[in-house]
Short mmCIF file of C-alpha atoms and ligand atoms in Angstrom, two decimals:
data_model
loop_
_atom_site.label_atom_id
_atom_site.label_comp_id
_atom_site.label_asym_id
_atom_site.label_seq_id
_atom_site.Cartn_x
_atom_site.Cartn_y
_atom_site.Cartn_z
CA UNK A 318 36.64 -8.10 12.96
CA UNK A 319 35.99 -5.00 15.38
CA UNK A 320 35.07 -7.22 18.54
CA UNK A 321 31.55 -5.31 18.72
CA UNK A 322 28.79 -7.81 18.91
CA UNK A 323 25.91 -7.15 15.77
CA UNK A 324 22.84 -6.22 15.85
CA UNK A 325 20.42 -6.38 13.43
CA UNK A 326 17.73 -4.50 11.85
CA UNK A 327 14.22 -5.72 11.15
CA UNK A 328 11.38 -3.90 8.57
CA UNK A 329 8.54 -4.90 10.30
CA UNK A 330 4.83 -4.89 8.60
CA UNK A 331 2.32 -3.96 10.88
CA UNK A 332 -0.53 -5.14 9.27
CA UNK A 333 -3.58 -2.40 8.05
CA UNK A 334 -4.88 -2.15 11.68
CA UNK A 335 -5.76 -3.79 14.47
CA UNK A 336 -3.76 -6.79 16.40
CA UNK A 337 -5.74 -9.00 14.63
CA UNK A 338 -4.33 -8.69 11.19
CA UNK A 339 -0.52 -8.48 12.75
CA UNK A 340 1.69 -11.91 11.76
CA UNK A 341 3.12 -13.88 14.74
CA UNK A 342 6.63 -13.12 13.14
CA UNK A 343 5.72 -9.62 13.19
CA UNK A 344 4.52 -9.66 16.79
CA UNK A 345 7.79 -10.80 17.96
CA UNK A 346 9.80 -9.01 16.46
CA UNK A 347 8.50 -5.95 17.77
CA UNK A 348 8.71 -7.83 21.33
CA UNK A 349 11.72 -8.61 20.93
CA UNK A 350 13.60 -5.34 19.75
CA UNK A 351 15.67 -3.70 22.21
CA UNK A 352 14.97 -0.56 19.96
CA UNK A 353 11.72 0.23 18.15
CA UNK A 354 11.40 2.93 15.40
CA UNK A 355 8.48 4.05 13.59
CA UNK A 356 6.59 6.77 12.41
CA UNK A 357 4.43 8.28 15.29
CA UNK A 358 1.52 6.90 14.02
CA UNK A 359 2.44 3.38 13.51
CA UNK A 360 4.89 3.17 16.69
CA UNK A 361 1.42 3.58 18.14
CA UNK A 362 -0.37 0.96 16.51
CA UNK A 363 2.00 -1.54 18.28
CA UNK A 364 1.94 0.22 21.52
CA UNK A 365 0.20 -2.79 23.04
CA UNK A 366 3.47 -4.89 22.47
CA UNK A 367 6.06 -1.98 23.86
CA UNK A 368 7.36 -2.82 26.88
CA UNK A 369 8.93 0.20 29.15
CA UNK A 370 12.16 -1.68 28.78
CA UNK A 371 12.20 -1.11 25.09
CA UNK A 372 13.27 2.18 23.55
CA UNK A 373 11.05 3.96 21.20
CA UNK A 374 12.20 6.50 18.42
CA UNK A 375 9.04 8.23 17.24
CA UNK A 376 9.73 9.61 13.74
CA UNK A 377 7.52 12.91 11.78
CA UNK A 378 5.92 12.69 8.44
CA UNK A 379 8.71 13.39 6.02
CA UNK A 380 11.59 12.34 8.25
CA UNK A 381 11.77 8.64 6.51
CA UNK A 382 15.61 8.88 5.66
CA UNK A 383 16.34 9.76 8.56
CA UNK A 384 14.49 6.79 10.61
CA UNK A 385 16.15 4.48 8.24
CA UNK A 386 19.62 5.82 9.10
CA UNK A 387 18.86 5.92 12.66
CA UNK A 388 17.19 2.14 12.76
CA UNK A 389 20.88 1.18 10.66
CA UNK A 390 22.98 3.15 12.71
CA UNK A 391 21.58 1.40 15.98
CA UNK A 392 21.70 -1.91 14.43
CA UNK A 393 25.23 -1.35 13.44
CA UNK A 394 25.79 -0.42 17.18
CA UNK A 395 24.89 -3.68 18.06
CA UNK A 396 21.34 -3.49 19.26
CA UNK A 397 17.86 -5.21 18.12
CA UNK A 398 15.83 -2.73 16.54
CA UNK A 399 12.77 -3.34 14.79
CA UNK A 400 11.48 -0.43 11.79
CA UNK A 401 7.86 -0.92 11.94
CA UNK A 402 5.32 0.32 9.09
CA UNK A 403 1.82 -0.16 8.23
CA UNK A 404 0.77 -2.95 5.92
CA UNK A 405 3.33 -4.35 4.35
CA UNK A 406 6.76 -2.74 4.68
CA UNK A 407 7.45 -3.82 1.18
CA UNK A 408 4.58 -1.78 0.00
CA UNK A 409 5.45 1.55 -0.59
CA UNK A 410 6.75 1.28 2.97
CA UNK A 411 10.08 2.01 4.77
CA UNK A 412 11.79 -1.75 3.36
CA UNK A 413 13.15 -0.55 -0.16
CA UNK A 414 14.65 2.89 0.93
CA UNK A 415 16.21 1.38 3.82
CA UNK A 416 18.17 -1.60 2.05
CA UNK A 417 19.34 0.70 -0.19
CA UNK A 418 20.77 2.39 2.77
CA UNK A 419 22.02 -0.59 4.08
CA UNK A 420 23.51 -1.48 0.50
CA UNK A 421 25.65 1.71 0.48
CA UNK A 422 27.54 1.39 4.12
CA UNK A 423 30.60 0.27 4.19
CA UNK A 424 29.97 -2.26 7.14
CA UNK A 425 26.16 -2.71 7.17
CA UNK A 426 23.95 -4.78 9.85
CA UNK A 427 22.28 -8.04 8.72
CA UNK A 428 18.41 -6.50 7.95
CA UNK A 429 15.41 -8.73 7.59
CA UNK A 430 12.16 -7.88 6.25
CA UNK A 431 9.00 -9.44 8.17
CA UNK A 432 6.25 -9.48 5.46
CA UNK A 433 3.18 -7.87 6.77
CA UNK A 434 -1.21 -7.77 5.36
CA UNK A 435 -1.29 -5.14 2.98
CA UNK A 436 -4.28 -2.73 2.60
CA UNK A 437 -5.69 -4.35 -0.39
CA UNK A 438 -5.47 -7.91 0.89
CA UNK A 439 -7.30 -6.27 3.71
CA UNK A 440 -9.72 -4.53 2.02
CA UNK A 441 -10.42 -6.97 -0.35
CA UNK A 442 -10.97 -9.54 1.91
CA UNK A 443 -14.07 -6.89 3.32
CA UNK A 444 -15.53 -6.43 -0.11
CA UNK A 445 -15.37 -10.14 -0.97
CA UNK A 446 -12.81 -11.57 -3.35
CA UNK A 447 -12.06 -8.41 -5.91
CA UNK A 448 -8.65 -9.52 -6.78
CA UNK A 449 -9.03 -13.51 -7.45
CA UNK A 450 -8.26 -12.94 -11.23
CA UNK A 451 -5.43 -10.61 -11.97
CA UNK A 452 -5.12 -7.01 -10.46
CA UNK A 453 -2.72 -4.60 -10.16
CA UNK A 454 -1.61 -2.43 -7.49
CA UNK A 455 -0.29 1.39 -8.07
CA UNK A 456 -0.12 4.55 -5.72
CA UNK A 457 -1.64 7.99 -6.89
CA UNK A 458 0.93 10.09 -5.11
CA UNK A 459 3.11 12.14 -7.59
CA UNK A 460 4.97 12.97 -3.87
CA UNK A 461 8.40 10.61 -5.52
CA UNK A 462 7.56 10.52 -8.99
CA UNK A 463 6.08 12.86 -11.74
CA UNK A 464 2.62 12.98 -12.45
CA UNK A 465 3.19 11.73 -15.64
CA UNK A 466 4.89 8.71 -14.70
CA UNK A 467 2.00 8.16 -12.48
CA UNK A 468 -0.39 8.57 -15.64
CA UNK A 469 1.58 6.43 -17.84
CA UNK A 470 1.61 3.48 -15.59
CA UNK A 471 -2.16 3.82 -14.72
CA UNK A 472 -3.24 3.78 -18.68
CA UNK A 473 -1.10 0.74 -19.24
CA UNK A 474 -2.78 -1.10 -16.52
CA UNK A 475 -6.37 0.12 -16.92
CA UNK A 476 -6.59 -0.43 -20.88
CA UNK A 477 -5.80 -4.50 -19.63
CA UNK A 478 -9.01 -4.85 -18.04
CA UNK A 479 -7.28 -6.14 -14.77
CA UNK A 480 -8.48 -4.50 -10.96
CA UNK A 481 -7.20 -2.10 -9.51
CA UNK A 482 -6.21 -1.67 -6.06
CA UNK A 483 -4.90 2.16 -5.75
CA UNK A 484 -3.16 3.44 -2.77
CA UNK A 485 -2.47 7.46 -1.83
CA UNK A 486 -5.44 8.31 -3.87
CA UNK A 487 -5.80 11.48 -2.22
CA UNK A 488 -4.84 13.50 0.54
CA UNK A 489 -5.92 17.70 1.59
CA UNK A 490 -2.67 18.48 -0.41
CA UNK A 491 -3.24 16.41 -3.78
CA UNK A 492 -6.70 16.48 -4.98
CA UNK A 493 -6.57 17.70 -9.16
CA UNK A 494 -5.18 13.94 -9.66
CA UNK A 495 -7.93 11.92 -8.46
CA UNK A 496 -10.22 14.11 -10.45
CA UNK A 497 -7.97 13.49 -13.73
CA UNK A 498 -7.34 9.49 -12.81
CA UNK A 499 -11.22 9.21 -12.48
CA UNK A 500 -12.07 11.16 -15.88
CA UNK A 501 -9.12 8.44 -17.60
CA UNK A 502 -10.80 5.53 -16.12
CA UNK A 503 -14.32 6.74 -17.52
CA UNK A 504 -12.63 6.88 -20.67
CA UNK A 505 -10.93 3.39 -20.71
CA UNK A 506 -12.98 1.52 -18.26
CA UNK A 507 -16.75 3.70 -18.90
CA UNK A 508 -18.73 4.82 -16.31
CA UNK A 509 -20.44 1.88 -15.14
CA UNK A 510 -17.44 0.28 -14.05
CA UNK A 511 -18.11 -1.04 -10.04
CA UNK A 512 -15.46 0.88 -7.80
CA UNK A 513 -15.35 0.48 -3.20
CA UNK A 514 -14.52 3.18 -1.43
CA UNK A 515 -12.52 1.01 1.59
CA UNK A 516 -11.93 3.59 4.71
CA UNK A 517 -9.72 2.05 7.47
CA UNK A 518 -9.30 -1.22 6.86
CA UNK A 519 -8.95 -3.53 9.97
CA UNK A 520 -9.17 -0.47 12.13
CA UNK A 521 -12.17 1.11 14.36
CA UNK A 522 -13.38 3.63 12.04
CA UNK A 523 -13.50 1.01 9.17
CA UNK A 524 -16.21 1.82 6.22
CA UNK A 525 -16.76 0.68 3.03
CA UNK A 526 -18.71 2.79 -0.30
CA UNK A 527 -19.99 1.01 -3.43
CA UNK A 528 -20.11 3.41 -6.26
CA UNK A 529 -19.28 3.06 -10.15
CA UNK A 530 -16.48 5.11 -11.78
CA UNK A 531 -19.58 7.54 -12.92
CA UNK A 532 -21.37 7.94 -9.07
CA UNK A 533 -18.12 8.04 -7.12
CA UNK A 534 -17.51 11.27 -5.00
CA UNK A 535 -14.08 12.08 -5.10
CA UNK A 536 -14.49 14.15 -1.67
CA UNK A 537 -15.15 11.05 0.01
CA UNK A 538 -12.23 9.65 -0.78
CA UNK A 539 -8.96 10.60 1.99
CA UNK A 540 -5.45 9.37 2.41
CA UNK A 541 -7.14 6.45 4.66
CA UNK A 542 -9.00 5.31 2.01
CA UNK A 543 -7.64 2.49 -0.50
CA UNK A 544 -9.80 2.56 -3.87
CA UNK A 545 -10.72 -0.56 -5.53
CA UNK A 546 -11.48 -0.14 -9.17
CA UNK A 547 -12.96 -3.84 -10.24
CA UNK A 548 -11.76 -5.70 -13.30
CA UNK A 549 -13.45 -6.68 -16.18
CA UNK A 550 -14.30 -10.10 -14.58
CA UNK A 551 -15.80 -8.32 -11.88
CA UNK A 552 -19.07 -9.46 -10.58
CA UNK A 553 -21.69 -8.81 -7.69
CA UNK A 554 -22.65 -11.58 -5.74
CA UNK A 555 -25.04 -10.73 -3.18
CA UNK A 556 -23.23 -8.69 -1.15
CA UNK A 557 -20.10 -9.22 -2.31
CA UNK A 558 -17.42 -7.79 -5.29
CA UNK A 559 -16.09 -10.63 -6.47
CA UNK A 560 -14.03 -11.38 -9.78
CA UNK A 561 -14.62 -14.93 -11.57
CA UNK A 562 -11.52 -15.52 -13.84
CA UNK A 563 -13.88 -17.42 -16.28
CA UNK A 564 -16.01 -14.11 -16.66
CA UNK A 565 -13.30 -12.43 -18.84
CA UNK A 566 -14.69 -11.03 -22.01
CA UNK A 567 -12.94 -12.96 -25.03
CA UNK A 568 -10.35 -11.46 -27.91
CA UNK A 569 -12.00 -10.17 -30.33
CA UNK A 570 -9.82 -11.92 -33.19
CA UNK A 571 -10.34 -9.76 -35.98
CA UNK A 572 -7.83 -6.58 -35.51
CA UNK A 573 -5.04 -8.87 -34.39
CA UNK A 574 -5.51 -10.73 -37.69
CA UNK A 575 -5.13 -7.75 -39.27
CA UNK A 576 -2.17 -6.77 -37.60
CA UNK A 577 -0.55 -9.96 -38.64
CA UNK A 578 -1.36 -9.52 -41.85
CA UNK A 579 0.12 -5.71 -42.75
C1 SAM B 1945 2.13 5.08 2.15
S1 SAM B 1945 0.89 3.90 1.75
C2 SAM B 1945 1.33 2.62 2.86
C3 SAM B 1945 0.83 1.28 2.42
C4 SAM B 1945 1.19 0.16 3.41
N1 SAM B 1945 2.63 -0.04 3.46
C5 SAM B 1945 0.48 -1.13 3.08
O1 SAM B 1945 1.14 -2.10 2.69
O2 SAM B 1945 -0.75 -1.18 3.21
C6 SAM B 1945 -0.54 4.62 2.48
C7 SAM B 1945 -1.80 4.30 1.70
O3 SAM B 1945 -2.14 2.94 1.90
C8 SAM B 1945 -3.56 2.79 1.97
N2 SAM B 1945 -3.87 2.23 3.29
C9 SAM B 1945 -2.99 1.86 4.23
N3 SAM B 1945 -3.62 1.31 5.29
C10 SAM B 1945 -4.93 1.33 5.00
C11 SAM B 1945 -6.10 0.87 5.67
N4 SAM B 1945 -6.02 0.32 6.88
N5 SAM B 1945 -7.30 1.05 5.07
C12 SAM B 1945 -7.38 1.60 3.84
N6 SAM B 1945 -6.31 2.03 3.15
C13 SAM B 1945 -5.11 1.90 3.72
C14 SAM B 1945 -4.16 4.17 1.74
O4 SAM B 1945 -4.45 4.30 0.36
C15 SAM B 1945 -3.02 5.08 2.15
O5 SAM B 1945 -3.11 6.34 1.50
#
């Protein structure tokens, strides 16, 4: 026992925006960290919780090992710090890098996560009800993974017929693979296939485009924008994207009969 009081460290989801869209357990744990640490972006999207008492560590693009070892290291010091990301910290946030972190010290602090909305709950919920049958969530960015990976993953999931809800589709720096994700999904999804275009969700420059895998302009698509590829059981209801579970084109019995029987 070394006599020093714990702290403890908690991976706080933000939410995709505004205040609105924050969880009351989210809310106070960023009011009541002695120590809050964030990317600069996100430490500002709960500025209207900071108090001057609190300490802020405003971390750079890039610089996420380093926030995680500085929100453990004050944690292990004792203090309350709160790690805050956007959405869902869970979702490709800070949470998983972090307990890893924490699972290699020696003599780590306790660390919670506090679940946050992520951007496809929240930009579903603008479109309408895209993922009530089964979707699947994947990120475009090759940034931690090769591209091939990336492609693998996507082709197992598209060929299903499920929704898509992809995050990092694009960004100034990575622009070939939307172009080659889009000319895949043509191929396995065809052309007519309903995709959203959902800018800013829950924030003030929010914006939604309705285009079809064969009309979409990749240009318009940034690294604010989460792309919603609908399922096979997708539908439009008046203004809405919707997916009916009970709209899901049947088996087609024949070839696995005559798998069986080779
Ligand atoms: C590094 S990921 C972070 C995801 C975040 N942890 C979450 O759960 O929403 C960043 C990507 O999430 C998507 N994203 C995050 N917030 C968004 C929002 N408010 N509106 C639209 N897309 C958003 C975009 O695709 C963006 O490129």
């Amino acid at each position: 026992v070394s006599g020093v009081s714990r702290g403890v460290l908690l991976i706080v989801g933000l939410g995709p925006g505004g205040p609105d869209h924050r969880t009351a357990a989210a809310v106070r744990a960023v009011m009541e960290a002695e120590v809050v640490v964030g990317y600069g972006p996100y430490v500002d999207q709960c500025a209207d919780l900071l108090d001057p008492a609190q300490e802020v560590v405003r971390g750079a693009m890039g610089e996420e090992g380093a926030r995680a070892d500085e929100a453990l290291d004050r944690a292990a010091a004792g203090a309350v710090v709160a790690l805050v990301s956007s959405g869902d910290a869970g979702v490709y946030g800070m949470a998983a890098r972090t307990l890893a972190r924490a699972a290699s010290l020696a003599d780590p602090p306790r660390v919670d996560v506090v679940p946050g909305v992520t951007a496809a709950l929240a930009a579903g919920a603008l479109l309408g009800a895209p993922f009530a049958d089964d979707f699947a969530v994947l990120s475009l960015s090759d940034l931690h993974l090769e591209w091939p990976v990336v492609e693998r993953r996507l082709l197992g999931v598209a060929s299903s017929g499920i929704a898509l809800a992809l995050y990092n589709p694009r960004s100034k720096a990575r622009t070939w693979q939307l172009d080659r994700v889009l000319a895949l999904l043509v191929q396995v999804r065809g052309a007519a296939t309903a995709v959203a275009l959902v800018h800013d969700a829950g924030r003030e420059a929010e914006a939604i485009e309705r285009a079809t895998l064969g009309t979409i302009d990749p240009e318009r698509v940034t690294m604010r924008t989460l792309l919603v590829v609908a399922g096979e059981s997708g539908r439009d209801v008046g203004p809405w994207l919707v997916a009916l579970r009970e709209a899901a084109p049947p088996v087609d019995p024949a070839p696995l009969r005559a798998e069986a029987s080779t």
